[in-house]
């Protein structure tokens, strides 16, 4: 399987970067081809331009400004996202990735009758999110309602692909996580990704 592994963290020595390295190693050890898209290192511009927004309903939608990244997504069989949750949401650069890359004609098309959108990422068979939060699990899930999981599963995955295998693996209380807890989490990442066939 060809996996697009997207990393969204500004620090090269972050725990998220360690998760991405572990993910890549586990996937490659299982025979998968990994395309690492490190949004910060590749200087991805998350800002939707005026032209992109004005042309949102044009057919075809103009993705020329992000054609290379769109091609990488279209070439993938699976998408794995590695990111921290900040303020119970995506880092801005990852939100911009969705805004600019998950565009009409790429991730979905507009129903000619209006109202609905039609999934277009039929090549993507799995979407995994490997994430961390500074908050405890109960605050994220019980109080906040797990907004990132909901957005990814009910929004992006459901609207852009059909019969997609979705999983989310998170490490909570990241701000106070010990080295032992981080090591256990990396083992969980390795085990999850080694099971992909």
Tab-separated table of N, CA and C in Angstrom, residues 44-179:
chain	number	residue	atom	x	y	z
A	44	UNK	N	4.658	24.375	3.413
A	44	UNK	CA	3.298	24.391	2.873
A	44	UNK	C	2.591	25.668	3.330
A	45	UNK	N	1.975	26.358	2.403
A	45	UNK	CA	1.228	27.574	2.713
A	45	UNK	C	-0.223	27.192	2.985
A	46	UNK	N	-0.698	27.334	4.224
A	46	UNK	CA	-2.058	26.902	4.553
A	46	UNK	C	-3.147	27.881	4.154
A	47	UNK	N	-2.754	29.038	3.653
A	47	UNK	CA	-3.743	30.081	3.369
A	47	UNK	C	-4.453	29.835	2.039
A	48	UNK	N	-5.772	29.699	2.109
A	48	UNK	CA	-6.590	29.621	0.913
A	48	UNK	C	-6.535	30.987	0.244
A	49	UNK	N	-6.125	31.019	-1.008
A	49	UNK	CA	-5.972	32.307	-1.689
A	49	UNK	C	-7.326	32.876	-2.116
A	50	UNK	N	-7.317	34.141	-2.466
A	50	UNK	CA	-8.544	34.777	-2.964
A	50	UNK	C	-9.036	34.066	-4.228
A	51	UNK	N	-8.119	33.754	-5.130
A	51	UNK	CA	-8.491	33.070	-6.374
A	51	UNK	C	-9.080	31.687	-6.100
A	52	UNK	N	-8.484	30.959	-5.145
A	52	UNK	CA	-9.003	29.630	-4.813
A	52	UNK	C	-10.427	29.725	-4.260
A	53	UNK	N	-10.659	30.691	-3.394
A	53	UNK	CA	-12.001	30.831	-2.814
A	53	UNK	C	-13.022	31.290	-3.851
A	54	UNK	N	-12.644	32.253	-4.688
A	54	UNK	CA	-13.579	32.749	-5.708
A	54	UNK	C	-13.939	31.657	-6.723
A	55	UNK	N	-13.007	30.753	-6.979
A	55	UNK	CA	-13.235	29.702	-7.969
A	55	UNK	C	-13.739	28.400	-7.385
A	56	UNK	N	-14.192	28.412	-6.129
A	56	UNK	CA	-14.540	27.184	-5.418
A	56	UNK	C	-15.602	26.350	-6.131
A	57	UNK	N	-16.510	26.989	-6.847
A	57	UNK	CA	-17.568	26.252	-7.533
A	57	UNK	C	-17.323	26.135	-9.036
A	58	UNK	N	-16.138	26.557	-9.480
A	58	UNK	CA	-15.798	26.410	-10.893
A	58	UNK	C	-15.567	24.936	-11.214
A	59	UNK	N	-15.938	24.553	-12.419
A	59	UNK	CA	-15.677	23.192	-12.887
A	59	UNK	C	-14.876	23.303	-14.174
A	60	UNK	N	-13.625	22.844	-14.200
A	60	UNK	CA	-12.921	22.256	-13.065
A	60	UNK	C	-12.367	23.322	-12.114
A	61	UNK	N	-12.239	22.932	-10.857
A	61	UNK	CA	-11.627	23.795	-9.849
A	61	UNK	C	-10.125	23.851	-10.113
A	62	UNK	N	-9.530	25.002	-9.985
A	62	UNK	CA	-8.115	25.199	-10.300
A	62	UNK	C	-7.238	24.853	-9.090
A	63	UNK	N	-6.565	23.720	-9.164
A	63	UNK	CA	-5.652	23.303	-8.088
A	63	UNK	C	-4.194	23.500	-8.478
A	64	UNK	N	-3.939	24.295	-9.501
A	64	UNK	CA	-2.575	24.420	-10.014
A	64	UNK	C	-1.584	24.923	-8.970
A	65	UNK	N	-2.028	25.742	-8.028
A	65	UNK	CA	-1.125	26.279	-7.007
A	65	UNK	C	-0.638	25.196	-6.044
A	66	UNK	N	-1.365	24.094	-5.951
A	66	UNK	CA	-0.999	23.003	-5.032
A	66	UNK	C	-0.963	21.656	-5.767
A	67	UNK	N	-0.692	21.719	-7.062
A	67	UNK	CA	-0.774	20.524	-7.910
A	67	UNK	C	0.104	19.374	-7.421
A	68	UNK	N	1.315	19.664	-6.955
A	68	UNK	CA	2.213	18.595	-6.493
A	68	UNK	C	1.636	17.865	-5.291
A	69	UNK	N	1.093	18.613	-4.344
A	69	UNK	CA	0.527	17.993	-3.139
A	69	UNK	C	-0.742	17.225	-3.483
A	70	UNK	N	-1.560	17.763	-4.357
A	70	UNK	CA	-2.767	17.063	-4.811
A	70	UNK	C	-2.375	15.743	-5.472
A	71	UNK	N	-1.343	15.760	-6.302
A	71	UNK	CA	-0.882	14.541	-6.977
A	71	UNK	C	-0.440	13.492	-5.960
A	72	UNK	N	0.204	13.932	-4.893
A	72	UNK	CA	0.659	12.992	-3.855
A	72	UNK	C	-0.529	12.346	-3.143
A	73	UNK	N	-1.577	13.139	-2.890
A	73	UNK	CA	-2.782	12.591	-2.263
A	73	UNK	C	-3.484	11.610	-3.204
A	74	UNK	N	-3.573	11.951	-4.463
A	74	UNK	CA	-4.244	11.083	-5.432
A	74	UNK	C	-3.480	9.783	-5.675
A	75	UNK	N	-2.172	9.804	-5.452
A	75	UNK	CA	-1.348	8.609	-5.656
A	75	UNK	C	-1.401	7.657	-4.463
A	76	UNK	N	-1.963	8.108	-3.358
A	76	UNK	CA	-1.951	7.326	-2.111
A	76	UNK	C	-3.135	6.369	-2.015
A	77	UNK	N	-2.907	5.270	-1.307
A	77	UNK	CA	-3.973	4.331	-0.953
A	77	UNK	C	-4.460	4.595	0.467
A	78	UNK	N	-3.599	5.226	1.259
A	78	UNK	CA	-3.931	5.513	2.649
A	78	UNK	C	-3.349	6.846	3.068
A	79	UNK	N	-3.983	7.441	4.069
A	79	UNK	CA	-3.549	8.740	4.588
A	79	UNK	C	-3.401	8.616	6.095
A	80	UNK	N	-2.220	8.955	6.595
A	80	UNK	CA	-1.971	8.946	8.038
A	80	UNK	C	-1.526	10.344	8.437
A	81	UNK	N	-2.249	10.913	9.397
A	81	UNK	CA	-1.988	12.268	9.874
A	81	UNK	C	-1.334	12.208	11.251
A	82	UNK	N	-0.261	12.953	11.430
A	82	UNK	CA	0.422	13.034	12.721
A	82	UNK	C	0.434	14.501	13.128
A	83	UNK	N	-0.198	14.798	14.278
A	83	UNK	CA	-0.336	16.196	14.685
A	83	UNK	C	-0.725	16.293	16.158
A	84	UNK	N	-0.399	17.420	16.790
A	84	UNK	CA	-0.906	17.704	18.124
A	84	UNK	C	-2.268	18.379	18.001
A	85	UNK	N	-3.053	18.270	19.038
A	85	UNK	CA	-4.299	19.038	19.087
A	85	UNK	C	-4.029	20.274	19.929
A	86	UNK	N	-4.295	21.427	19.356
A	86	UNK	CA	-4.127	22.694	20.057
A	86	UNK	C	-5.485	23.362	20.155
A	87	UNK	N	-5.883	23.729	21.352
A	87	UNK	CA	-7.207	24.312	21.575
A	87	UNK	C	-8.293	23.382	21.031
A	88	UNK	N	-8.099	22.070	21.252
A	88	UNK	CA	-9.078	21.048	20.860
A	88	UNK	C	-9.341	21.070	19.356
A	89	UNK	N	-8.310	21.349	18.575
A	89	UNK	CA	-8.486	21.448	17.138
A	89	UNK	C	-7.172	21.113	16.431
A	90	UNK	N	-7.195	21.189	15.102
A	90	UNK	CA	-6.008	20.941	14.301
A	90	UNK	C	-5.049	22.125	14.390
A	91	UNK	N	-3.748	21.896	14.239
A	91	UNK	CA	-2.844	23.021	14.015
A	91	UNK	C	-3.287	23.742	12.734
A	92	UNK	N	-3.085	25.040	12.679
A	92	UNK	CA	-3.552	25.838	11.538
A	92	UNK	C	-3.018	25.309	10.207
A	93	UNK	N	-1.791	24.823	10.185
A	93	UNK	CA	-1.203	24.349	8.933
A	93	UNK	C	-1.931	23.106	8.424
A	94	UNK	N	-2.411	22.256	9.335
A	94	UNK	CA	-3.158	21.067	8.922
A	94	UNK	C	-4.559	21.454	8.456
A	95	UNK	N	-5.187	22.399	9.132
A	95	UNK	CA	-6.492	22.889	8.679
A	95	UNK	C	-6.354	23.477	7.277
A	96	UNK	N	-5.281	24.208	7.033
A	96	UNK	CA	-5.041	24.758	5.704
A	96	UNK	C	-4.797	23.674	4.664
A	97	UNK	N	-4.164	22.573	5.077
A	97	UNK	CA	-3.982	21.429	4.185
A	97	UNK	C	-5.339	20.912	3.733
A	98	UNK	N	-6.269	20.763	4.668
A	98	UNK	CA	-7.618	20.314	4.288
A	98	UNK	C	-8.295	21.348	3.394
A	99	UNK	N	-8.208	22.616	3.753
A	99	UNK	CA	-8.869	23.671	2.985
A	99	UNK	C	-8.379	23.724	1.535
A	100	UNK	N	-7.077	23.566	1.337
A	100	UNK	CA	-6.505	23.744	0.000
A	100	UNK	C	-6.399	22.455	-0.806
A	101	UNK	N	-6.160	21.328	-0.145
A	101	UNK	CA	-5.921	20.074	-0.866
A	101	UNK	C	-7.194	19.242	-1.006
A	102	UNK	N	-8.029	19.238	0.016
A	102	UNK	CA	-9.289	18.496	-0.041
A	102	UNK	C	-10.333	19.383	-0.733
A	103	UNK	N	-10.066	19.657	-1.982
A	103	UNK	CA	-10.801	20.652	-2.759
A	103	UNK	C	-11.785	19.973	-3.713
A	104	UNK	N	-12.688	20.765	-4.284
A	104	UNK	CA	-13.603	20.217	-5.292
A	104	UNK	C	-12.816	19.605	-6.455
A	105	UNK	N	-13.277	18.450	-6.905
A	105	UNK	CA	-12.589	17.755	-7.986
A	105	UNK	C	-11.448	16.885	-7.511
A	106	UNK	N	-11.060	17.049	-6.256
A	106	UNK	CA	-9.996	16.231	-5.667
A	106	UNK	C	-10.610	15.305	-4.616
A	107	UNK	N	-11.127	15.885	-3.542
A	107	UNK	CA	-11.695	15.101	-2.446
A	107	UNK	C	-13.187	14.859	-2.619
A	108	UNK	N	-13.850	15.729	-3.346
A	108	UNK	CA	-15.297	15.610	-3.545
A	108	UNK	C	-15.687	16.413	-4.778
A	109	UNK	N	-16.912	16.211	-5.204
A	109	UNK	CA	-17.479	17.072	-6.245
A	109	UNK	C	-18.833	17.556	-5.757
A	110	UNK	N	-19.258	18.667	-6.296
A	110	UNK	CA	-20.563	19.212	-5.931
A	110	UNK	C	-21.642	18.485	-6.719
A	111	UNK	N	-22.671	18.053	-6.030
A	111	UNK	CA	-23.823	17.437	-6.681
A	111	UNK	C	-24.477	18.482	-7.588
A	112	UNK	N	-24.706	18.114	-8.851
A	112	UNK	CA	-25.292	19.062	-9.804
A	112	UNK	C	-26.655	19.564	-9.355
A	113	UNK	N	-27.366	18.752	-8.597
A	113	UNK	CA	-28.692	19.146	-8.100
A	113	UNK	C	-28.588	20.101	-6.915
A	114	UNK	N	-27.387	20.258	-6.388
A	114	UNK	CA	-27.166	21.171	-5.258
A	114	UNK	C	-27.351	20.483	-3.917
A	115	UNK	N	-26.718	21.055	-2.916
A	115	UNK	CA	-26.897	20.547	-1.556
A	115	UNK	C	-25.855	19.554	-1.105
A	116	UNK	N	-25.766	18.428	-1.777
A	116	UNK	CA	-24.863	17.361	-1.340
A	116	UNK	C	-23.504	17.474	-2.012
A	117	UNK	N	-22.535	16.828	-1.405
A	117	UNK	CA	-21.254	16.660	-2.088
A	117	UNK	C	-21.035	15.170	-2.292
A	118	UNK	N	-20.307	14.840	-3.344
A	118	UNK	CA	-20.082	13.453	-3.726
A	118	UNK	C	-18.618	13.111	-3.468
A	119	UNK	N	-18.333	12.066	-2.672
A	119	UNK	CA	-16.944	11.693	-2.378
A	119	UNK	C	-16.153	11.356	-3.644
A	120	UNK	N	-14.909	11.825	-3.704
A	120	UNK	CA	-14.045	11.572	-4.860
A	120	UNK	C	-12.729	10.890	-4.503
A	121	UNK	N	-12.412	10.783	-3.214
A	121	UNK	CA	-11.142	10.152	-2.832
A	121	UNK	C	-11.316	8.638	-2.723
A	122	UNK	N	-11.747	8.042	-3.800
A	122	UNK	CA	-12.009	6.598	-3.794
A	122	UNK	C	-10.716	5.791	-3.681
A	123	UNK	N	-9.582	6.417	-3.946
A	123	UNK	CA	-8.294	5.733	-3.814
A	123	UNK	C	-7.891	5.554	-2.350
A	124	UNK	N	-8.392	6.383	-1.458
A	124	UNK	CA	-7.998	6.324	-0.045
A	124	UNK	C	-8.824	5.278	0.682
A	125	UNK	N	-8.147	4.221	1.145
A	125	UNK	CA	-8.840	3.128	1.828
A	125	UNK	C	-8.744	3.224	3.343
A	126	UNK	N	-7.777	4.005	3.825
A	126	UNK	CA	-7.674	4.172	5.273
A	126	UNK	C	-7.247	5.586	5.605
A	127	UNK	N	-7.770	6.057	6.724
A	127	UNK	CA	-7.388	7.353	7.285
A	127	UNK	C	-7.147	7.136	8.768
A	128	UNK	N	-5.878	7.280	9.172
A	128	UNK	CA	-5.514	7.145	10.572
A	128	UNK	C	-5.008	8.492	11.066
A	129	UNK	N	-5.383	8.838	12.283
A	129	UNK	CA	-4.892	10.058	12.925
A	129	UNK	C	-4.102	9.657	14.160
A	130	UNK	N	-2.860	10.082	14.230
A	130	UNK	CA	-1.981	9.824	15.371
A	130	UNK	C	-1.742	11.175	16.026
A	131	UNK	N	-2.309	11.380	17.200
A	131	UNK	CA	-2.358	12.719	17.753
A	131	UNK	C	-2.045	12.742	19.243
A	132	UNK	N	-1.815	13.940	19.745
A	132	UNK	CA	-1.577	14.148	21.176
A	132	UNK	C	-2.413	15.335	21.633
A	133	UNK	N	-2.732	15.330	22.922
A	133	UNK	CA	-3.404	16.478	23.529
A	133	UNK	C	-2.735	16.777	24.863
A	134	UNK	N	-2.717	18.029	25.232
A	134	UNK	CA	-2.191	18.398	26.541
A	134	UNK	C	-3.203	18.137	27.639
A	135	UNK	N	-4.449	17.962	27.250
A	135	UNK	CA	-5.539	17.770	28.205
A	135	UNK	C	-5.752	16.293	28.525
A	136	UNK	N	-6.363	16.012	29.677
A	136	UNK	CA	-6.690	14.617	30.013
A	136	UNK	C	-7.817	14.097	29.110
A	137	UNK	N	-7.907	12.775	28.990
A	137	UNK	CA	-8.872	12.158	28.075
A	137	UNK	C	-10.305	12.570	28.388
A	138	UNK	N	-10.643	12.670	29.669
A	138	UNK	CA	-12.025	12.961	30.038
A	138	UNK	C	-12.436	14.367	29.606
A	139	UNK	N	-11.488	15.306	29.626
A	139	UNK	CA	-11.802	16.659	29.192
A	139	UNK	C	-12.039	16.699	27.677
A	140	UNK	N	-11.186	15.987	26.945
A	140	UNK	CA	-11.316	15.937	25.488
A	140	UNK	C	-12.614	15.227	25.089
A	141	UNK	N	-12.857	14.060	25.669
A	141	UNK	CA	-13.995	13.243	25.237
A	141	UNK	C	-15.314	13.646	25.884
A	142	UNK	N	-15.332	13.777	27.199
A	142	UNK	CA	-16.595	14.008	27.898
A	142	UNK	C	-17.035	15.467	27.876
A	143	UNK	N	-16.120	16.366	28.143
A	143	UNK	CA	-16.486	17.775	28.209
A	143	UNK	C	-16.552	18.418	26.817
A	144	UNK	N	-15.521	18.164	25.997
A	144	UNK	CA	-15.454	18.797	24.674
A	144	UNK	C	-16.133	17.973	23.575
A	145	UNK	N	-16.396	16.698	23.852
A	145	UNK	CA	-17.066	15.868	22.846
A	145	UNK	C	-16.161	15.354	21.739
A	146	UNK	N	-14.849	15.329	21.992
A	146	UNK	CA	-13.869	14.793	21.041
A	146	UNK	C	-14.013	15.432	19.652
A	147	UNK	N	-13.870	16.764	19.568
A	147	UNK	CA	-14.151	17.471	18.309
A	147	UNK	C	-13.276	17.051	17.132
A	148	UNK	N	-12.008	16.754	17.358
A	148	UNK	CA	-11.134	16.379	16.246
A	148	UNK	C	-11.562	15.041	15.661
A	149	UNK	N	-11.861	14.081	16.511
A	149	UNK	CA	-12.352	12.777	16.021
A	149	UNK	C	-13.627	12.967	15.201
A	150	UNK	N	-14.545	13.762	15.715
A	150	UNK	CA	-15.810	13.993	15.003
A	150	UNK	C	-15.565	14.639	13.643
A	151	UNK	N	-14.716	15.658	13.608
A	151	UNK	CA	-14.438	16.335	12.337
A	151	UNK	C	-13.799	15.389	11.319
A	152	UNK	N	-12.846	14.601	11.772
A	152	UNK	CA	-12.172	13.687	10.854
A	152	UNK	C	-13.086	12.563	10.381
A	153	UNK	N	-13.789	11.928	11.307
A	153	UNK	CA	-14.597	10.753	10.961
A	153	UNK	C	-15.906	11.122	10.274
A	154	UNK	N	-16.661	12.032	10.871
A	154	UNK	CA	-17.987	12.363	10.345
A	154	UNK	C	-17.945	13.393	9.231
A	155	UNK	N	-16.898	14.198	9.224
A	155	UNK	CA	-16.781	15.242	8.215
A	155	UNK	C	-15.875	14.818	7.087
A	156	UNK	N	-14.590	14.925	7.285
A	156	UNK	CA	-13.626	14.708	6.211
A	156	UNK	C	-13.698	13.284	5.646
A	157	UNK	N	-13.622	12.268	6.488
A	157	UNK	CA	-13.634	10.885	5.988
A	157	UNK	C	-14.950	10.541	5.305
A	158	UNK	N	-16.061	10.840	5.955
A	158	UNK	CA	-17.371	10.464	5.421
A	158	UNK	C	-17.733	11.227	4.154
A	159	UNK	N	-17.309	12.476	4.055
A	159	UNK	CA	-17.676	13.286	2.902
A	159	UNK	C	-16.727	13.127	1.719
A	160	UNK	N	-15.548	12.563	1.952
A	160	UNK	CA	-14.547	12.520	0.885
A	160	UNK	C	-14.233	11.127	0.364
A	161	UNK	N	-14.610	10.092	1.105
A	161	UNK	CA	-14.310	8.732	0.675
A	161	UNK	C	-15.443	7.806	1.102
A	162	UNK	N	-15.507	6.646	0.466
A	162	UNK	CA	-16.531	5.657	0.814
A	162	UNK	C	-15.855	4.427	1.398
A	163	UNK	N	-16.496	3.840	2.389
A	163	UNK	CA	-16.006	2.599	3.009
A	163	UNK	C	-14.543	2.701	3.419
A	164	UNK	N	-14.249	3.761	4.103
A	164	UNK	CA	-12.901	4.080	4.544
A	164	UNK	C	-12.657	3.515	5.946
A	165	UNK	N	-11.494	2.937	6.173
A	165	UNK	CA	-11.107	2.441	7.494
A	165	UNK	C	-10.532	3.622	8.279
A	166	UNK	N	-11.255	4.068	9.300
A	166	UNK	CA	-10.822	5.209	10.105
A	166	UNK	C	-10.397	4.751	11.493
A	167	UNK	N	-9.251	5.231	11.942
A	167	UNK	CA	-8.790	4.981	13.311
A	167	UNK	C	-8.098	6.238	13.817
A	168	UNK	N	-8.236	6.449	15.124
A	168	UNK	CA	-7.537	7.577	15.748
A	168	UNK	C	-6.890	7.070	17.026
A	169	UNK	N	-5.607	7.347	17.157
A	169	UNK	CA	-4.839	6.932	18.325
A	169	UNK	C	-4.231	8.174	18.951
A	170	UNK	N	-4.590	8.432	20.206
A	170	UNK	CA	-4.118	9.644	20.852
A	170	UNK	C	-3.391	9.388	22.156
A	171	UNK	N	-2.509	10.296	22.471
A	171	UNK	CA	-1.839	10.319	23.768
A	171	UNK	C	-2.328	11.575	24.484
A	172	UNK	N	-3.041	11.378	25.578
A	172	UNK	CA	-3.567	12.500	26.354
A	172	UNK	C	-2.590	12.886	27.465
A	173	UNK	N	-2.803	14.065	28.060
A	173	UNK	CA	-1.918	14.569	29.117
A	173	UNK	C	-0.475	14.670	28.629
A	174	UNK	N	-0.304	15.043	27.384
A	174	UNK	CA	1.027	15.091	26.783
A	174	UNK	C	1.982	16.010	27.549
A	175	UNK	N	1.454	17.092	28.089
A	175	UNK	CA	2.311	18.072	28.767
A	175	UNK	C	2.993	17.498	30.008
A	176	UNK	N	2.421	16.446	30.575
A	176	UNK	CA	3.029	15.836	31.758
A	176	UNK	C	3.430	14.381	31.524
A	177	UNK	N	3.460	13.953	30.259
A	177	UNK	CA	3.794	12.559	29.950
A	177	UNK	C	5.257	12.260	30.263
A	178	UNK	N	5.479	11.154	30.917
A	178	UNK	CA	6.838	10.707	31.218
A	178	UNK	C	7.443	10.043	29.982
A	179	UNK	N	8.747	9.838	30.017
A	179	UNK	CA	9.403	9.124	28.923
A	179	UNK	C	8.810	7.730	28.775
